[in-house]
Coordinates of N, CA and C in Angstrom, one line a residue:
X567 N 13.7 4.7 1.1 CA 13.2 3.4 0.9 C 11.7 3.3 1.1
X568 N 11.4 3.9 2.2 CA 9.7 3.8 2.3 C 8.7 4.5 0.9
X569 N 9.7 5.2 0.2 CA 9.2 5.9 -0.8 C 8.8 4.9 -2.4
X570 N 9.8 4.1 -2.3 CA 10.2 3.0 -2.8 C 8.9 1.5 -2.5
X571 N 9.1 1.2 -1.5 CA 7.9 0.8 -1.2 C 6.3 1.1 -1.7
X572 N 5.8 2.2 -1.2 CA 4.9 2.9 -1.6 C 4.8 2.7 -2.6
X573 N 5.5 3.2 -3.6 CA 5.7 3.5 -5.0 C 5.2 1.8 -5.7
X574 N 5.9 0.4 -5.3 CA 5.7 0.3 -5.7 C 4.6 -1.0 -5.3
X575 N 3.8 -0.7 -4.6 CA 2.7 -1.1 -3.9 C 1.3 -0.2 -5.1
X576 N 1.3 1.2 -4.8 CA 0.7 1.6 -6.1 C 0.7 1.7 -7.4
X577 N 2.3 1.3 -8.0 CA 1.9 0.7 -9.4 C 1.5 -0.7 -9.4
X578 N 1.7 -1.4 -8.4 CA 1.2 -2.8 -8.6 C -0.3 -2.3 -8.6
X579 N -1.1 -1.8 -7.7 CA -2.7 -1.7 -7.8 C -3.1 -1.0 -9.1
X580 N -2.8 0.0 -9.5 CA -3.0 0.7 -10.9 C -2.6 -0.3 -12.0
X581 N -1.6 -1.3 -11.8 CA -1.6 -2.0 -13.2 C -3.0 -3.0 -12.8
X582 N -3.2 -3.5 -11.6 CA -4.2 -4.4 -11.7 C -6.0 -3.8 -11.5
X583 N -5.6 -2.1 -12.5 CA -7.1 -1.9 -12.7 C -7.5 -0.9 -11.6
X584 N -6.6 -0.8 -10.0 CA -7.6 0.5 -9.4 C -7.0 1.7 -10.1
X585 N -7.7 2.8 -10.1 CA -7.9 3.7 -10.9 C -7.0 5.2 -10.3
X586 N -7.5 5.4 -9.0 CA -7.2 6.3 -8.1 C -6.6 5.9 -6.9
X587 N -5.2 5.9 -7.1 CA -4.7 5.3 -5.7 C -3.6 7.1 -5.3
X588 N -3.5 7.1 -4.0 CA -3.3 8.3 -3.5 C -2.0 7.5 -2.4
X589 N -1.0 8.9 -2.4 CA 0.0 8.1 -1.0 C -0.7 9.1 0.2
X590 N -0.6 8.4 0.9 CA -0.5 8.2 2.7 C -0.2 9.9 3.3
X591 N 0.7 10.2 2.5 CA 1.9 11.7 2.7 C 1.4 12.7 1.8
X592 N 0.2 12.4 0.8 CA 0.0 13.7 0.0 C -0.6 14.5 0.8
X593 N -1.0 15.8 0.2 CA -2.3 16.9 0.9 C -3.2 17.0 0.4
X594 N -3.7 16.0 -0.5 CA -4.8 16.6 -1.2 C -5.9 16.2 -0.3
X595 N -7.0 17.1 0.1 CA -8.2 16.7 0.8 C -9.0 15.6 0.4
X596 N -9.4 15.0 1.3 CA -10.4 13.6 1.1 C -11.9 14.4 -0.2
X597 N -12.1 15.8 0.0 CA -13.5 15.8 -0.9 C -13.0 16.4 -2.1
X598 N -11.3 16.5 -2.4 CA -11.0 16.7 -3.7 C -10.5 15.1 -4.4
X599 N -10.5 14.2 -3.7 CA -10.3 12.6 -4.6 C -11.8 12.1 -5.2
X600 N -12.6 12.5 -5.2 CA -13.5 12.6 -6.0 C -14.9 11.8 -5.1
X601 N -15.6 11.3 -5.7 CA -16.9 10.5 -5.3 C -16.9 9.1 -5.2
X602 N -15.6 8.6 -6.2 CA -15.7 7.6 -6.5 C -15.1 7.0 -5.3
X603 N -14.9 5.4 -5.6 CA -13.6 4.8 -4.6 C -12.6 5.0 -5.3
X604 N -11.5 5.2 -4.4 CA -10.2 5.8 -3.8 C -9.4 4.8 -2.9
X605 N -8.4 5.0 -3.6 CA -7.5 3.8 -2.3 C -5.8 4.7 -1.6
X606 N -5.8 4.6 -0.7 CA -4.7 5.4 0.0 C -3.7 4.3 0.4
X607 N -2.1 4.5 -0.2 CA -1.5 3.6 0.3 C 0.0 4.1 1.6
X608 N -0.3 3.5 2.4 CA 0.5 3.8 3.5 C 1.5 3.1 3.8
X609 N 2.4 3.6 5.1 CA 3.0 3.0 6.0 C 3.0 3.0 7.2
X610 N 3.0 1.4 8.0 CA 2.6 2.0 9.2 C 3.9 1.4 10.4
X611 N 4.8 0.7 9.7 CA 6.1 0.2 10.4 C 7.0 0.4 9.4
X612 N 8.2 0.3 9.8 CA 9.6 0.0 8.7 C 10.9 -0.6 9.7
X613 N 11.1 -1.6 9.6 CA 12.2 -2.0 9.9 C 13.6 -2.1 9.1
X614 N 14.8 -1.8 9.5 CA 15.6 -2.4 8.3 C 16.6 -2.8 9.2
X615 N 17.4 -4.0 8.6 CA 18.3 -4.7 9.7 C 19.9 -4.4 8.9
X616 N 20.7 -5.3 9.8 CA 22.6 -4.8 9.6 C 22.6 -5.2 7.4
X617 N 23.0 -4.2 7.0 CA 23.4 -4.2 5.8 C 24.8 -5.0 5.7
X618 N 24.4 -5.5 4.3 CA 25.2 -6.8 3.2 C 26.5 -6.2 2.6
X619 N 27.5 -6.0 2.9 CA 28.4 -5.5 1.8 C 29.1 -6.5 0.5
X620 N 29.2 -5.9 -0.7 CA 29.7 -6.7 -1.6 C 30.8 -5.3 -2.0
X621 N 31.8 -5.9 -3.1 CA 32.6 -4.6 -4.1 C 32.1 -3.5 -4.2
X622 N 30.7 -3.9 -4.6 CA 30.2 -2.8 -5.6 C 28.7 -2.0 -5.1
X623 N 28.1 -2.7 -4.0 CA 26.6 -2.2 -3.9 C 26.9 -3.0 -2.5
X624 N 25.7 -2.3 -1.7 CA 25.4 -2.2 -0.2 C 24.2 -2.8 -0.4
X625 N 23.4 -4.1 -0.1 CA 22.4 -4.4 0.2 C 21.8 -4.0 1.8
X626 N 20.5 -4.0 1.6 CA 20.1 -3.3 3.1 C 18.4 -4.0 3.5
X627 N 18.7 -5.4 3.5 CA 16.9 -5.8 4.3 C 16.0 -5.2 5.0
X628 N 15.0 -5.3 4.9 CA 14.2 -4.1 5.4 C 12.7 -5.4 5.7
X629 N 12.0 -4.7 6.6 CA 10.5 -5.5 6.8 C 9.8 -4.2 6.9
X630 N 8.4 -4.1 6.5 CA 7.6 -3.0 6.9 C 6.2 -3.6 6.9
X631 N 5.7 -3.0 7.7 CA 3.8 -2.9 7.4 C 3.3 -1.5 6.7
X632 N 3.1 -2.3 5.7 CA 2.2 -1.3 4.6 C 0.8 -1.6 4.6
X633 N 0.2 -0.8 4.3 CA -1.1 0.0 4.3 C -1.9 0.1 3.5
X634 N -3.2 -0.4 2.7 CA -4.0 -0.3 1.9 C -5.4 0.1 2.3
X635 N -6.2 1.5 1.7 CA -7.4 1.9 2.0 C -7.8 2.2 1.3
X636 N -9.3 1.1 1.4 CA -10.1 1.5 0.2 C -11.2 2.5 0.8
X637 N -11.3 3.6 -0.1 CA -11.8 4.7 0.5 C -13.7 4.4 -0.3
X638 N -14.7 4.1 0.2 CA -15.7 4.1 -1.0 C -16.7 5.1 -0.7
X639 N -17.2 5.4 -2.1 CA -18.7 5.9 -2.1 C -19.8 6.1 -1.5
X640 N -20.4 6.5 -0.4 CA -21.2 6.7 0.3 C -22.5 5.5 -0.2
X641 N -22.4 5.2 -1.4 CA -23.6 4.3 -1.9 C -23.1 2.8 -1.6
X642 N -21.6 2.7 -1.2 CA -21.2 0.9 -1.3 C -21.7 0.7 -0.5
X643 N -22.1 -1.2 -0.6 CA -21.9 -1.5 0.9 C -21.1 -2.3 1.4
X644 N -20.7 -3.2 2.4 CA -19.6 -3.9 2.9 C -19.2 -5.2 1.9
X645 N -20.8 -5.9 1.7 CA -20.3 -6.4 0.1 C -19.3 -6.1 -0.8
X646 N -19.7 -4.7 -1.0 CA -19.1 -4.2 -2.8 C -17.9 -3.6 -2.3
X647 N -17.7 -3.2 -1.4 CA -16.3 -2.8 -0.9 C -15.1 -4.3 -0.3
X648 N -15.8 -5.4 -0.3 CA -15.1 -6.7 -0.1 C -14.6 -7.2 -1.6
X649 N -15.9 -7.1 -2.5 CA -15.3 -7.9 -3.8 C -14.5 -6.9 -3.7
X650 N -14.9 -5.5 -4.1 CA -13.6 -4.8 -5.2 C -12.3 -5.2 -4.3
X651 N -11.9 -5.1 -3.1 CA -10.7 -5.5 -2.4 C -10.0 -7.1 -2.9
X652 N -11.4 -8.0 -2.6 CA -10.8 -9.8 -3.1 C -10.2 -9.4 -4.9
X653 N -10.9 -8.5 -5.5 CA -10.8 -8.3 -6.8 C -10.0 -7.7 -7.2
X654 N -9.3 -6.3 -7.1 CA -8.3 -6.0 -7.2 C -7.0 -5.4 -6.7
X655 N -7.2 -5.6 -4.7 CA -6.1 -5.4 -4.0 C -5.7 -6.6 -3.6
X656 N -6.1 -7.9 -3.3 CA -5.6 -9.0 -3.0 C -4.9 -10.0 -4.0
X657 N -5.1 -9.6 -5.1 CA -4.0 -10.3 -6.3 C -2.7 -9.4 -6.3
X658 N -2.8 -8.6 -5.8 CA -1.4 -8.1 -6.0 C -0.6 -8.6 -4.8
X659 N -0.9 -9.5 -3.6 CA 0.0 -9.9 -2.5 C 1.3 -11.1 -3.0
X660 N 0.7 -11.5 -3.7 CA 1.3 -12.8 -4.6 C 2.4 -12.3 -5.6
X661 N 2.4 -10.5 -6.5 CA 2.8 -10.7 -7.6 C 3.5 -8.9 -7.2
X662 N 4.2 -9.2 -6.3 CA 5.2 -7.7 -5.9 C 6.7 -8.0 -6.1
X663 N 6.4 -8.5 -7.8 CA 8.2 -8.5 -7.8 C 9.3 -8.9 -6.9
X664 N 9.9 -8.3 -6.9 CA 11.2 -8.5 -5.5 C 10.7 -8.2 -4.1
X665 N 9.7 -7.8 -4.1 CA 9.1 -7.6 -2.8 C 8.3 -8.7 -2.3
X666 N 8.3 -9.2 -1.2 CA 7.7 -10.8 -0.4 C 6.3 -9.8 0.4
X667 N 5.1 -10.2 -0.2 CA 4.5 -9.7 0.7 C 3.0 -10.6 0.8
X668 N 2.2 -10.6 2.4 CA 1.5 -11.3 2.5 C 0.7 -10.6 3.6
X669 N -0.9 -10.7 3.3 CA -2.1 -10.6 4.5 C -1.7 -10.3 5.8
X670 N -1.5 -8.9 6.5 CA -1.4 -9.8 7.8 C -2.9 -9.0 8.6
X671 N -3.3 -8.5 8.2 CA -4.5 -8.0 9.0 C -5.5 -7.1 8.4
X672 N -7.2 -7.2 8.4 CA -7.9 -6.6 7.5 C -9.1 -5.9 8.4
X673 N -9.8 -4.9 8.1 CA -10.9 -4.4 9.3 C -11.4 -3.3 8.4
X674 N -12.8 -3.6 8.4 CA -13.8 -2.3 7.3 C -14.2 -2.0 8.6
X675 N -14.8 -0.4 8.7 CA -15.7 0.4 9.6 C -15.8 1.8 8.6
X676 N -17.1 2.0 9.4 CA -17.5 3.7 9.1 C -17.0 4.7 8.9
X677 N -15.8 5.6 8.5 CA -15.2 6.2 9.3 C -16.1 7.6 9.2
X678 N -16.6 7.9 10.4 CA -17.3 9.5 10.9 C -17.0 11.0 10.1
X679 N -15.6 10.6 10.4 CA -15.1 11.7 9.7 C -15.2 12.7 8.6
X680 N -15.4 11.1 7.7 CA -15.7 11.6 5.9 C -17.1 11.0 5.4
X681 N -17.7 10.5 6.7 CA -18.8 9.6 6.0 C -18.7 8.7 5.0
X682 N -17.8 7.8 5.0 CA -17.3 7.0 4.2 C -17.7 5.8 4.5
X683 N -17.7 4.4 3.9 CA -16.9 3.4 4.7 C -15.5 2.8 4.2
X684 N -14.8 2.3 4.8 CA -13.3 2.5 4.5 C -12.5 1.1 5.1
X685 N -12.0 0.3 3.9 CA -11.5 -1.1 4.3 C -10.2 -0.8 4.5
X686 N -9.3 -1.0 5.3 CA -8.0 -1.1 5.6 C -7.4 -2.4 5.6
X687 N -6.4 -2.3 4.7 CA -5.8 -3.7 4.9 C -4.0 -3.4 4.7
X688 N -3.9 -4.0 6.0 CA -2.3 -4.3 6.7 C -1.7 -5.7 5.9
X689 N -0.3 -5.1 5.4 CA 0.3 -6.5 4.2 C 1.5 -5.9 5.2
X690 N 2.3 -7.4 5.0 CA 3.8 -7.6 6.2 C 4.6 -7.9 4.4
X691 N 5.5 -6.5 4.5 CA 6.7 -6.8 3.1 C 7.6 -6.5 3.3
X692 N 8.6 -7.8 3.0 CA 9.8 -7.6 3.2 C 11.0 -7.7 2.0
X693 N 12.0 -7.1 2.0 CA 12.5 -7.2 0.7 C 14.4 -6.9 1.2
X694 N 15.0 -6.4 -0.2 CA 16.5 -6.1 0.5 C 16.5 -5.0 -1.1
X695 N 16.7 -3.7 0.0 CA 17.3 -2.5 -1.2 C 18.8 -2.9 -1.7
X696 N 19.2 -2.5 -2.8 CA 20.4 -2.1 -3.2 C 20.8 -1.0 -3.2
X697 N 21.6 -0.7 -2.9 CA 22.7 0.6 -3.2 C 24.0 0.5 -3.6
X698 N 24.2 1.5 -4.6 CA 25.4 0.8 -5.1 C 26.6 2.2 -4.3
X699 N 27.6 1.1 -3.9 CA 29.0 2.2 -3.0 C 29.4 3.0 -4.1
X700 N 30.3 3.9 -3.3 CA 30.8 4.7 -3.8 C 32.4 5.2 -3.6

């Protein structure tokens, strides 16, 4: 299910235009995603509570805190790393399908590591898997 999530947290940002979105769990090194900005999508909770039984399919509610990093270019600055965020990660909180998700916490800094600067933004989504019995 967290795969599911992910999944579909970065086709929501790639249809709304970011370009290079990366999961959380890949290996590819930060200086092989290129020069450009880059967005990393994570997880950083998962809850899932007592499952639904019907005939035919097992519903299973779930809450999680997912993860969004915009990774930028040594040349942005806190400006141009805010629009592109208000511009194309924050329309997607409103339009995740079967998934309920909303703002819950946001924080740009430097990070040392990669010489970057790097917006992180925490979204609270909750939803209910299906599975069908067997």
């Amino acid at each position: 299910m967290l795969r599911t999530v992910l999944d579909k947290i970065a086709e929501k940002l790639v249809e709304n235009g970011i370009p290079k979105v990366y999961s959380a769990f890949d290996n590819i090194p930060v200086e092989n995603k290129g020069r450009e900005i880059f967005t990393v999508v994570g997880i950083e909770s998962y809850e899932s509570f007592s499952p639904i039984y019907s005939e035919y399919n097992v519903f299973l509610p779930f809450k999680a805190e997912a993860s969004v990093q915009l990774i930028a270019p040594q040349s942005f600055t806190m400006t141009q790393l805010y629009d592109y965020f208000d511009s194309y990660v924050m329309p997607i909180a409103g339009n995740m399908g079967s998934l309920t998700c909303s703002l819950k916490k946001l924080s740009m800094k430097n990070d040392s590591n990669i010489s970057r600067l790097v917006l992180k933004v925490q979204f609270s989504v909750t939803g209910i898997s299906r599975l069908e019995r067997s």
